[in-house]
Coordinates of C-alpha atoms in Angstrom, one line a residue:
M234 CA -36.4 22.5 23.7
S235 CA -33.8 20.2 25.5
D236 CA -36.2 19.6 28.3
S237 CA -39.0 18.8 25.9
L238 CA -36.9 16.2 23.9
S239 CA -35.9 14.8 27.2
R240 CA -39.5 14.4 28.2
V241 CA -40.4 12.9 24.9
R242 CA -37.6 10.7 24.9
G243 CA -38.6 9.3 28.2
A244 CA -42.2 8.8 27.3
F245 CA -41.2 6.8 24.2
A246 CA -38.7 4.4 25.9
E247 CA -39.9 4.0 29.3
Y248 CA -43.6 5.3 29.8
A249 CA -45.0 3.8 26.6
E250 CA -42.2 1.3 25.8
Y251 CA -42.3 2.5 22.3
T252 CA -39.4 0.2 21.2
V253 CA -39.2 -2.4 18.3
A254 CA -39.8 -5.2 21.0
G255 CA -42.8 -3.3 22.3
V256 CA -44.2 -2.7 19.0
R257 CA -43.6 -6.2 17.9
E258 CA -45.3 -7.6 21.0
L259 CA -48.5 -5.3 20.7
L260 CA -48.9 -6.0 16.9
G261 CA -48.3 -9.6 16.9
P262 CA -47.1 -11.6 13.8
V263 CA -50.1 -10.7 11.4
A264 CA -50.3 -7.1 11.9
G265 CA -46.5 -6.8 12.3
G266 CA -46.0 -8.7 9.0
A267 CA -48.5 -6.6 7.2
L268 CA -46.7 -3.3 8.4
A269 CA -43.6 -4.4 7.1
R270 CA -45.3 -4.6 3.6
D271 CA -46.5 -1.2 4.3
E272 CA -50.1 -2.3 4.8
I273 CA -51.5 -0.6 7.8
V274 CA -55.1 -1.9 8.1
P275 CA -54.3 -4.9 10.5
A276 CA -52.3 -2.6 12.4
L277 CA -54.9 0.0 12.9
R278 CA -57.3 -2.8 14.1
A279 CA -54.6 -3.9 16.7
T280 CA -53.9 -0.5 18.2
G281 CA -57.4 0.8 19.1
G282 CA -57.2 0.3 22.8
G283 CA -56.1 4.0 23.5
S284 CA -52.8 3.2 25.5
P285 CA -49.9 5.4 25.1
L286 CA -47.9 2.9 23.1
E287 CA -51.0 2.3 20.7
A288 CA -51.3 6.1 20.4
F289 CA -47.5 6.4 19.5
I290 CA -47.7 3.6 16.8
R291 CA -50.8 5.1 15.3
L292 CA -49.4 8.7 15.5
F293 CA -45.8 8.1 14.2
W294 CA -45.9 4.8 12.4
L295 CA -49.4 4.6 10.9
Q296 CA -49.6 8.3 10.6
V297 CA -53.2 8.8 11.6
A298 CA -54.6 11.4 14.1
V299 CA -55.0 10.3 17.8
D300 CA -56.9 12.0 20.6
E301 CA -54.6 14.3 22.6
A302 CA -55.6 13.1 25.7
A303 CA -54.2 9.5 25.0
V304 CA -50.5 11.1 25.3
K305 CA -51.7 14.1 27.4
D306 CA -48.4 14.2 29.5
V307 CA -46.1 14.9 26.5
A308 CA -48.6 16.7 24.0
D309 CA -47.0 19.9 24.6
D310 CA -43.7 18.6 24.2
L311 CA -44.5 16.6 20.9
V312 CA -45.6 19.9 19.5
A313 CA -42.8 22.0 21.0
V314 CA -40.0 19.8 19.2
G315 CA -41.7 19.8 15.9
L316 CA -42.9 16.0 15.8
A317 CA -46.7 16.7 15.9
E318 CA -49.2 19.4 15.4
R319 CA -52.7 20.1 17.2
S320 CA -55.7 19.9 15.4
G321 CA -59.2 20.1 17.0
G322 CA -58.3 18.2 20.2
E323 CA -56.2 15.7 18.0
L324 CA -52.6 15.5 17.3
R325 CA -51.2 14.7 13.8
A326 CA -47.5 13.7 13.0
L327 CA -45.4 16.0 11.2
V328 CA -42.7 13.3 11.0
H329 CA -42.2 9.6 10.9
A330 CA -40.6 8.5 14.3
E331 CA -39.6 5.0 14.3
P332 CA -37.7 2.9 17.1
L333 CA -34.5 1.1 16.0
E334 CA -33.2 -2.2 17.0
S335 CA -29.7 -3.0 17.7
V336 CA -28.1 -4.5 14.7
S337 CA -27.7 -8.0 16.6
G338 CA -31.3 -7.8 17.6
T339 CA -30.7 -7.8 21.3
G340 CA -31.9 -4.4 22.3
H341 CA -33.2 -1.0 21.8
A342 CA -30.8 1.2 19.7
G343 CA -32.7 4.7 19.3
Y344 CA -35.0 6.2 17.0
A345 CA -35.0 7.5 13.4
V346 CA -37.0 10.7 12.5
S347 CA -37.8 11.0 8.7
D348 CA -40.4 12.6 6.6
L349 CA -43.9 11.0 6.7
K350 CA -44.1 7.9 4.6
A351 CA -45.7 7.8 1.2
R352 CA -48.0 5.1 0.9
P353 CA -50.4 4.5 -2.0
G354 CA -53.8 6.5 -1.4
A355 CA -52.6 8.1 1.9
G356 CA -52.3 11.6 0.2
V357 CA -48.7 12.1 1.0
L358 CA -46.6 13.3 -2.0
L359 CA -42.8 13.2 -1.9
K360 CA -41.0 16.5 -2.4
P361 CA -37.5 16.6 -4.1
D362 CA -35.9 17.0 -0.5
H363 CA -37.9 14.1 1.0
V364 CA -35.8 12.4 3.9
V365 CA -36.7 8.7 3.8
G366 CA -36.7 6.6 6.9
V367 CA -35.7 3.2 7.8
G368 CA -35.7 0.5 4.9
G369 CA -34.2 -2.6 3.6
A370 CA -31.2 -0.8 2.3
S371 CA -30.3 0.8 5.7
G372 CA -30.7 -2.4 7.5
S373 CA -28.5 -4.1 5.1
L374 CA -25.7 -1.6 5.6
A375 CA -26.2 -1.5 9.4
R376 CA -25.6 -5.4 9.4
L377 CA -22.6 -5.2 7.1
V378 CA -20.5 -2.5 9.2
V379 CA -17.6 -4.1 11.0
H380 CA -17.9 -5.1 14.7
R381 CA -14.5 -3.5 15.6
P382 CA -14.1 -0.3 18.0
V383 CA -13.1 2.7 15.8
D384 CA -11.8 6.0 16.9
N385 CA -13.6 8.2 14.6
A386 CA -16.4 7.4 12.0
L387 CA -17.9 9.1 8.8
D388 CA -21.5 8.5 7.7
L389 CA -21.5 9.7 4.2
G390 CA -25.1 10.8 3.0
T391 CA -26.6 10.1 6.4
G392 CA -30.3 10.9 5.7
C393 CA -32.3 10.4 8.9
G394 CA -29.1 9.4 10.7
V395 CA -29.8 5.7 11.0
Q396 CA -26.4 4.5 10.4
A397 CA -24.8 7.3 12.8
V398 CA -27.1 6.0 15.7
H399 CA -26.1 2.4 15.2
L400 CA -22.5 3.3 14.9
A401 CA -22.8 5.0 18.2
R402 CA -24.5 2.1 19.8
E403 CA -22.4 -0.8 18.2
L404 CA -18.9 0.8 18.1
G405 CA -18.8 3.8 20.3
P406 CA -16.3 5.9 18.1
R407 CA -14.9 9.1 20.1
A408 CA -16.2 11.1 17.1
I409 CA -18.8 10.7 14.7
T410 CA -19.2 13.1 11.4
V411 CA -22.2 12.9 9.1
T412 CA -22.8 14.8 6.0
D413 CA -25.6 15.1 3.4
V414 CA -26.1 17.4 0.6
N415 CA -29.9 17.7 1.9
A416 CA -30.2 20.3 4.5
R417 CA -33.4 18.9 5.7
A418 CA -31.7 15.5 6.1
L419 CA -29.3 17.2 8.7
E420 CA -32.3 18.7 10.4
L421 CA -34.3 15.4 10.9
S422 CA -31.1 13.5 11.7
A423 CA -30.4 16.0 14.5
L424 CA -33.9 15.0 16.2
S425 CA -32.9 11.2 15.6
F426 CA -29.7 11.7 17.4
A427 CA -31.5 13.7 20.4
L428 CA -34.0 11.1 20.8
S429 CA -31.5 8.4 20.6
E430 CA -29.1 10.2 23.2
V431 CA -26.2 10.4 20.8
E432 CA -24.3 13.4 21.5
G433 CA -21.4 15.6 19.9
V434 CA -22.4 14.4 16.2
E435 CA -20.5 16.8 13.7
A436 CA -22.9 17.5 10.9
L437 CA -21.7 19.0 7.6
Q438 CA -23.7 19.8 4.4
G439 CA -22.2 19.1 0.9
S440 CA -22.2 16.5 -1.8
L441 CA -20.1 13.5 -2.3
L442 CA -16.6 13.9 -0.2
E443 CA -16.3 17.7 -0.5
P444 CA -17.3 18.6 3.2
V445 CA -14.4 16.4 4.6
R446 CA -11.8 16.9 2.2
G447 CA -8.3 16.6 3.7
R448 CA -9.4 14.6 6.8
T449 CA -9.2 11.0 7.5
F450 CA -11.2 8.3 9.2
D451 CA -11.0 4.9 10.5
L452 CA -14.5 4.0 9.2
I453 CA -16.6 5.4 6.3
V454 CA -20.2 4.0 6.0
S455 CA -22.4 5.2 3.2
N456 CA -26.1 4.4 2.1
P457 CA -25.5 6.9 -0.9
P458 CA -28.0 7.8 -3.6
F459 CA -27.3 4.8 -5.6
V460 CA -30.5 4.6 -7.9
I461 CA -29.5 4.9 -11.5
A462 CA -32.2 7.2 -13.3
P463 CA -32.2 9.9 -16.0
P464 CA -30.5 13.1 -14.7
E465 CA -33.3 15.3 -14.8
G466 CA -35.8 15.4 -12.0
G467 CA -35.6 12.9 -9.2
F468 CA -35.3 12.7 -5.4
V469 CA -32.3 13.7 -3.7
Y470 CA -32.4 10.8 -1.2
R471 CA -31.9 8.2 -3.9
E472 CA -30.8 9.9 -7.0
S473 CA -27.3 12.0 -7.4
G474 CA -28.2 13.5 -10.8
L475 CA -24.9 11.9 -11.9
H476 CA -24.8 10.0 -15.0
G477 CA -25.2 6.3 -14.8
D478 CA -23.3 4.6 -11.8
E479 CA -20.8 7.5 -11.7
F480 CA -21.6 8.4 -8.1
C481 CA -20.8 4.9 -6.6
R482 CA -17.7 4.8 -8.8
R483 CA -16.4 8.0 -7.5
L484 CA -17.2 7.0 -3.9
V485 CA -15.2 3.7 -4.3
V486 CA -12.3 5.4 -6.2
E487 CA -11.9 8.6 -4.0
G488 CA -13.4 7.4 -0.7
P489 CA -10.2 5.4 0.4
G490 CA -8.1 8.6 0.3
L491 CA -9.9 9.8 3.5
L492 CA -9.1 6.5 5.2
N493 CA -6.6 6.1 8.1
E494 CA -4.1 3.3 8.0
A495 CA -6.1 0.0 7.8
G496 CA -9.2 1.9 7.6
T497 CA -12.4 0.6 6.2
C498 CA -15.0 2.0 3.9
Q499 CA -18.3 0.3 3.5
L500 CA -21.0 1.1 1.1
L501 CA -24.2 0.0 -0.7
A502 CA -24.2 0.4 -4.5
N503 CA -26.0 -0.1 -7.7
W504 CA -24.1 -0.9 -10.9
L505 CA -25.0 -1.2 -14.6
H506 CA -24.6 -4.3 -16.6
I507 CA -23.5 -3.2 -20.1
E508 CA -24.2 -5.2 -23.1
G509 CA -20.9 -7.1 -23.9
V510 CA -19.0 -5.9 -20.7
P511 CA -18.9 -8.2 -17.7
W512 CA -20.2 -6.4 -14.6
E513 CA -17.1 -7.8 -12.8
E514 CA -14.8 -6.0 -15.0
R515 CA -16.5 -2.6 -14.7
V516 CA -16.8 -2.8 -10.7
G517 CA -13.5 -4.5 -10.7
A518 CA -12.0 -1.6 -12.5
W519 CA -13.4 0.7 -9.6
V520 CA -11.9 -1.3 -6.7
R521 CA -8.7 -1.7 -8.3
E522 CA -8.4 1.9 -8.8
S523 CA -9.0 2.5 -5.1
G524 CA -5.8 0.6 -4.2
C525 CA -7.6 -1.3 -1.5
D526 CA -8.3 -4.7 -0.5
A527 CA -11.7 -5.2 -1.6
W528 CA -14.6 -7.5 -1.3
V529 CA -17.7 -7.0 -3.7
V530 CA -21.0 -8.8 -3.4
Q531 CA -23.7 -8.8 -5.9
R532 CA -26.8 -9.6 -4.1
D533 CA -29.6 -9.2 -6.6
V534 CA -30.0 -8.1 -10.2
Q535 CA -32.9 -6.9 -11.9
D536 CA -33.7 -6.1 -15.7
P537 CA -34.2 -2.5 -16.7
A538 CA -38.1 -2.7 -16.6
E539 CA -38.2 -4.3 -13.1
Y540 CA -35.7 -1.6 -12.0
C541 CA -38.0 1.2 -13.1
E542 CA -41.0 -0.4 -11.7
L543 CA -39.5 -0.8 -8.4
W544 CA -38.4 2.8 -8.0
L545 CA -41.6 4.3 -9.4
R546 CA -43.4 2.2 -6.7
D547 CA -40.9 3.7 -4.1
S548 CA -41.9 7.1 -4.8
V549 CA -45.4 6.2 -5.1
E550 CA -45.8 7.1 -8.7
A551 CA -47.5 4.1 -10.0
G552 CA -51.1 5.2 -11.2
T553 CA -50.3 8.7 -11.5
P554 CA -50.7 10.7 -15.0
E555 CA -46.9 10.9 -15.0
Y556 CA -46.2 7.3 -14.6
A557 CA -46.1 6.0 -18.2
A558 CA -43.9 9.0 -19.3
R559 CA -41.4 8.7 -16.6
Y560 CA -41.3 4.7 -17.3
D561 CA -40.8 5.5 -20.8
A562 CA -38.0 8.0 -20.3
W563 CA -36.2 5.7 -17.8
L564 CA -36.2 2.9 -20.2
E565 CA -35.0 5.2 -23.0
Y566 CA -32.1 6.2 -20.7
F567 CA -31.2 2.6 -20.2
E568 CA -31.5 1.7 -23.8
Q569 CA -29.1 4.5 -25.0
Q570 CA -26.4 3.0 -22.7
R571 CA -27.1 -0.6 -23.7
V572 CA -28.0 -1.6 -20.1
T573 CA -29.1 -5.3 -19.8
G574 CA -29.5 -5.2 -15.9
I575 CA -28.7 -3.3 -12.9
G576 CA -26.9 -5.1 -10.0
F577 CA -27.6 -4.4 -6.1
G578 CA -24.7 -5.2 -3.7
W579 CA -22.2 -4.0 -1.0
I580 CA -18.7 -3.2 -1.2
T581 CA -16.0 -3.3 1.5
L582 CA -12.7 -1.7 1.2
R583 CA -9.9 -1.9 3.3
R584 CA -6.9 0.3 3.1
T585 CA -3.7 -1.3 2.6
D586 CA -0.1 -0.2 1.8
T587 CA 1.0 -3.4 0.0
A588 CA 1.7 -3.2 -3.6
R589 CA -0.6 -6.1 -4.5
P590 CA -4.1 -5.3 -2.9
V591 CA -6.3 -8.4 -2.6
V592 CA -9.6 -8.3 -4.5
R593 CA -12.6 -10.5 -4.5
I594 CA -15.8 -9.9 -6.7
E595 CA -18.7 -12.3 -6.7
E596 CA -22.4 -13.0 -6.5
L597 CA -24.1 -14.3 -3.5
R598 CA -27.8 -14.5 -4.0
H599 CA -28.6 -17.1 -1.2
A600 CA -29.1 -16.2 2.5
V601 CA -26.2 -15.6 4.8
E602 CA -25.6 -15.3 8.4
Q603 CA -26.5 -12.1 10.0
P604 CA -25.0 -9.6 10.9
V605 CA -22.3 -9.8 8.2
G606 CA -20.2 -7.2 10.0
A607 CA -19.5 -9.9 12.9
Y608 CA -17.2 -11.7 10.3
V609 CA -16.4 -9.3 7.3
D610 CA -12.7 -8.9 8.8
Q611 CA -12.6 -12.7 8.7
V612 CA -13.6 -12.5 4.9
L613 CA -10.8 -9.9 4.2
A614 CA -8.2 -11.8 6.3
G615 CA -9.0 -15.0 4.5
L616 CA -8.4 -13.2 1.1
R617 CA -5.1 -12.0 2.3
E618 CA -4.3 -15.3 3.7
A619 CA -4.9 -17.1 0.5
E620 CA -2.5 -14.8 -1.3
K621 CA 0.1 -15.4 1.3
F622 CA -0.3 -19.2 1.0
S623 CA 0.0 -19.1 -2.9
T624 CA 3.1 -17.2 -2.6
A625 CA 4.7 -19.2 0.1
C626 CA 3.7 -22.6 -2.0
A627 CA 6.1 -21.3 -4.6
Q628 CA 9.0 -21.9 -2.5
E629 CA 11.1 -25.0 -2.1
G630 CA 10.0 -26.9 0.9
A631 CA 6.9 -24.8 1.7
L632 CA 4.5 -27.6 2.5
A633 CA 6.9 -28.7 5.4
R634 CA 6.6 -25.3 7.0
L635 CA 2.9 -24.4 6.5
S636 CA 0.3 -25.4 8.7
L637 CA -3.7 -25.3 8.4
R638 CA -6.5 -25.8 10.3
A639 CA -10.1 -26.4 9.2
A640 CA -12.4 -23.6 9.9
G641 CA -15.2 -24.2 12.5
G642 CA -18.8 -24.9 11.4
I643 CA -17.9 -27.0 8.3
V644 CA -19.8 -30.3 7.5
Q645 CA -19.0 -32.7 4.8
E646 CA -21.6 -34.1 2.4
Q647 CA -21.3 -37.0 0.1
I648 CA -23.5 -37.5 -2.8
G649 CA -23.9 -40.8 -4.8
P650 CA -26.2 -43.7 -5.1
P651 CA -27.2 -45.6 -1.9
G652 CA -24.7 -48.2 -0.9
A653 CA -22.0 -47.1 -3.5
E654 CA -18.5 -47.6 -2.3
D655 CA -17.3 -44.3 -3.4
P656 CA -19.5 -41.0 -3.6
E657 CA -19.8 -39.3 -7.0
R658 CA -19.3 -35.9 -5.4
I659 CA -18.0 -34.8 -2.0
L660 CA -19.2 -31.0 -0.6
L661 CA -17.7 -29.2 2.2
R662 CA -20.5 -26.7 3.4
Q663 CA -20.3 -24.0 5.9
T664 CA -23.0 -24.0 8.5
D665 CA -22.5 -20.6 9.5
R666 CA -21.3 -17.3 8.1
L667 CA -21.7 -17.1 4.1
H668 CA -22.9 -20.6 4.1
R669 CA -20.6 -21.4 1.0
A670 CA -20.4 -24.9 -0.6
A671 CA -17.3 -26.3 -2.3
G672 CA -17.0 -29.4 -4.3
V673 CA -13.8 -31.2 -3.2
G674 CA -11.6 -34.1 -4.0
T675 CA -10.2 -36.9 -1.7
V676 CA -7.2 -34.8 -0.9
E677 CA -9.1 -31.8 0.6
A678 CA -11.7 -33.7 2.2
G679 CA -9.0 -35.8 4.0
L680 CA -7.3 -32.4 5.0
A681 CA -10.5 -31.1 6.3
G682 CA -10.8 -34.0 8.4
V683 CA -7.2 -33.8 9.9
C684 CA -6.0 -30.3 9.8
D685 CA -6.1 -28.8 13.2
G686 CA -2.9 -26.6 13.0
S687 CA -0.8 -29.0 14.9
L688 CA 1.1 -30.7 12.0
P689 CA 2.5 -29.1 8.8
L690 CA 1.0 -30.1 5.5
E691 CA 3.7 -32.2 4.2
P692 CA 3.2 -35.3 6.5
L693 CA -0.6 -34.9 6.3
L694 CA -0.5 -34.9 2.4
S695 CA 2.0 -38.0 2.5
A696 CA -0.3 -40.0 4.7
I697 CA -3.3 -39.3 2.3
A698 CA -1.2 -40.3 -0.7
Q699 CA -0.3 -43.5 1.0
L700 CA -3.9 -44.3 2.2
T701 CA -5.5 -43.4 -1.4
E702 CA -2.5 -45.2 -3.2
M703 CA -1.9 -41.8 -5.1
D704 CA 1.3 -40.4 -6.4
P705 CA 2.7 -38.2 -3.5
D706 CA 4.0 -35.4 -5.9
R707 CA 0.6 -35.2 -7.5
V708 CA -1.0 -34.9 -4.2
R709 CA 1.4 -32.1 -3.2
A710 CA 0.8 -30.4 -6.6
H711 CA -3.0 -30.6 -6.2
A712 CA -3.1 -29.3 -2.7
A713 CA -0.8 -26.2 -3.7
A714 CA -3.4 -25.4 -6.5
V715 CA -6.6 -25.8 -4.7
L716 CA -5.9 -24.7 -0.9
P717 CA -5.7 -21.1 -1.9
E718 CA -9.3 -20.8 -3.1
L719 CA -10.4 -22.8 -0.1
I720 CA -8.7 -20.5 2.1
A721 CA -10.1 -17.6 0.5
D722 CA -13.6 -18.9 0.8
G723 CA -13.1 -19.6 4.6
F724 CA -13.0 -23.5 4.7
F725 CA -9.2 -23.4 6.0
E726 CA -7.1 -20.9 7.9
I727 CA -3.4 -20.7 8.2
A728 CA -2.2 -21.7 11.5

């Protein structure tokens, strides 16, 4: 089988150019955009020429039969490795095989092999052990992962193996371990690794952290079964069977026990908004119990009805006889728990040995610079620096010793009536990274213009006080009070 896999891999990447770039160029923006919405008709119209690339797109992405002659050089190999089957001179896909683009969008990363996609009207029904392919969630996690070499990494709940393929390409760890409770997921991820030339992956079957208890890793990533649903029924790729958001809570609380010193754990999660309990308190309790430095970001919130509809569409249950009953039972489950909404987001944990971990829990609904992994370390460092600055400011003469520099990519905006002598409001805005905006006063705006790390804060603040005719002591007290948050937000760095 290894020879057949090698020939299929060569046919995909070289002979047919079955890569994200190749597919994108052939389909064009209209058919490509429709396919991203799971609408295949424009792509079918664009792939009727009979070339090997068109045949692979139709076979493995659009999931329609193709004439065996279109891929005659590797037809036997496709059947031999279990990717396709013969039927009357045609080939039909047994799985969905999709090319992957690198996280940075600069090249080909490999392939992800999953079960056939279920689309409305396509006749594909999901089985409980269905292995889902590449999607929005897997892409979000891949873009979140730190851009820092690691020695060993764990992909917990690997599914089709997409995260492990990206880890191998982007970070090049010496060892990668993948786990999944679903035996079929481990089978298909092995095909993903073989087609992507990712070798030496250790695959272990089991739930949560059980397969790797007693071991430690530099990096743990997880796109877990985070969907919150009634315990009965469901699909193993998205629902854990545990009550509420307990699976994500356990992963946050217990995962750091498997981290090496300064190791990182990053995961996607859903969490419940319970009536009368701020979501920040619930998730904050998880991360504080972990003992790690933590950055939690809520990217979206849906009400219970929206949430049920989203996942019933995901499993192609809309329009089925069971739809109304499933929908009603799901809403009843949420009502019993006094659920007002469900949050979607990401969590990054960094193991620390300090007695006071730094924790930031926030909501960011707007677009941010991608990939986040390129600067996630800076975000955590900013939280730690803000804590350090705040502690230092409590000491006598601290401002004479501390130096700051304004971060790169900062612009200042002034808001007020045209021609007015003084603005009503001053904003500092990031043009990159998290695109934060902060309303600031004259003191902070002045510091942003002059802080380059060459001088301590004391003489700079004295100069600002003199120019603005403000009391120097008030200026110093104001700076000590507001600068920690601006450091945590990434507007200033300790020099």
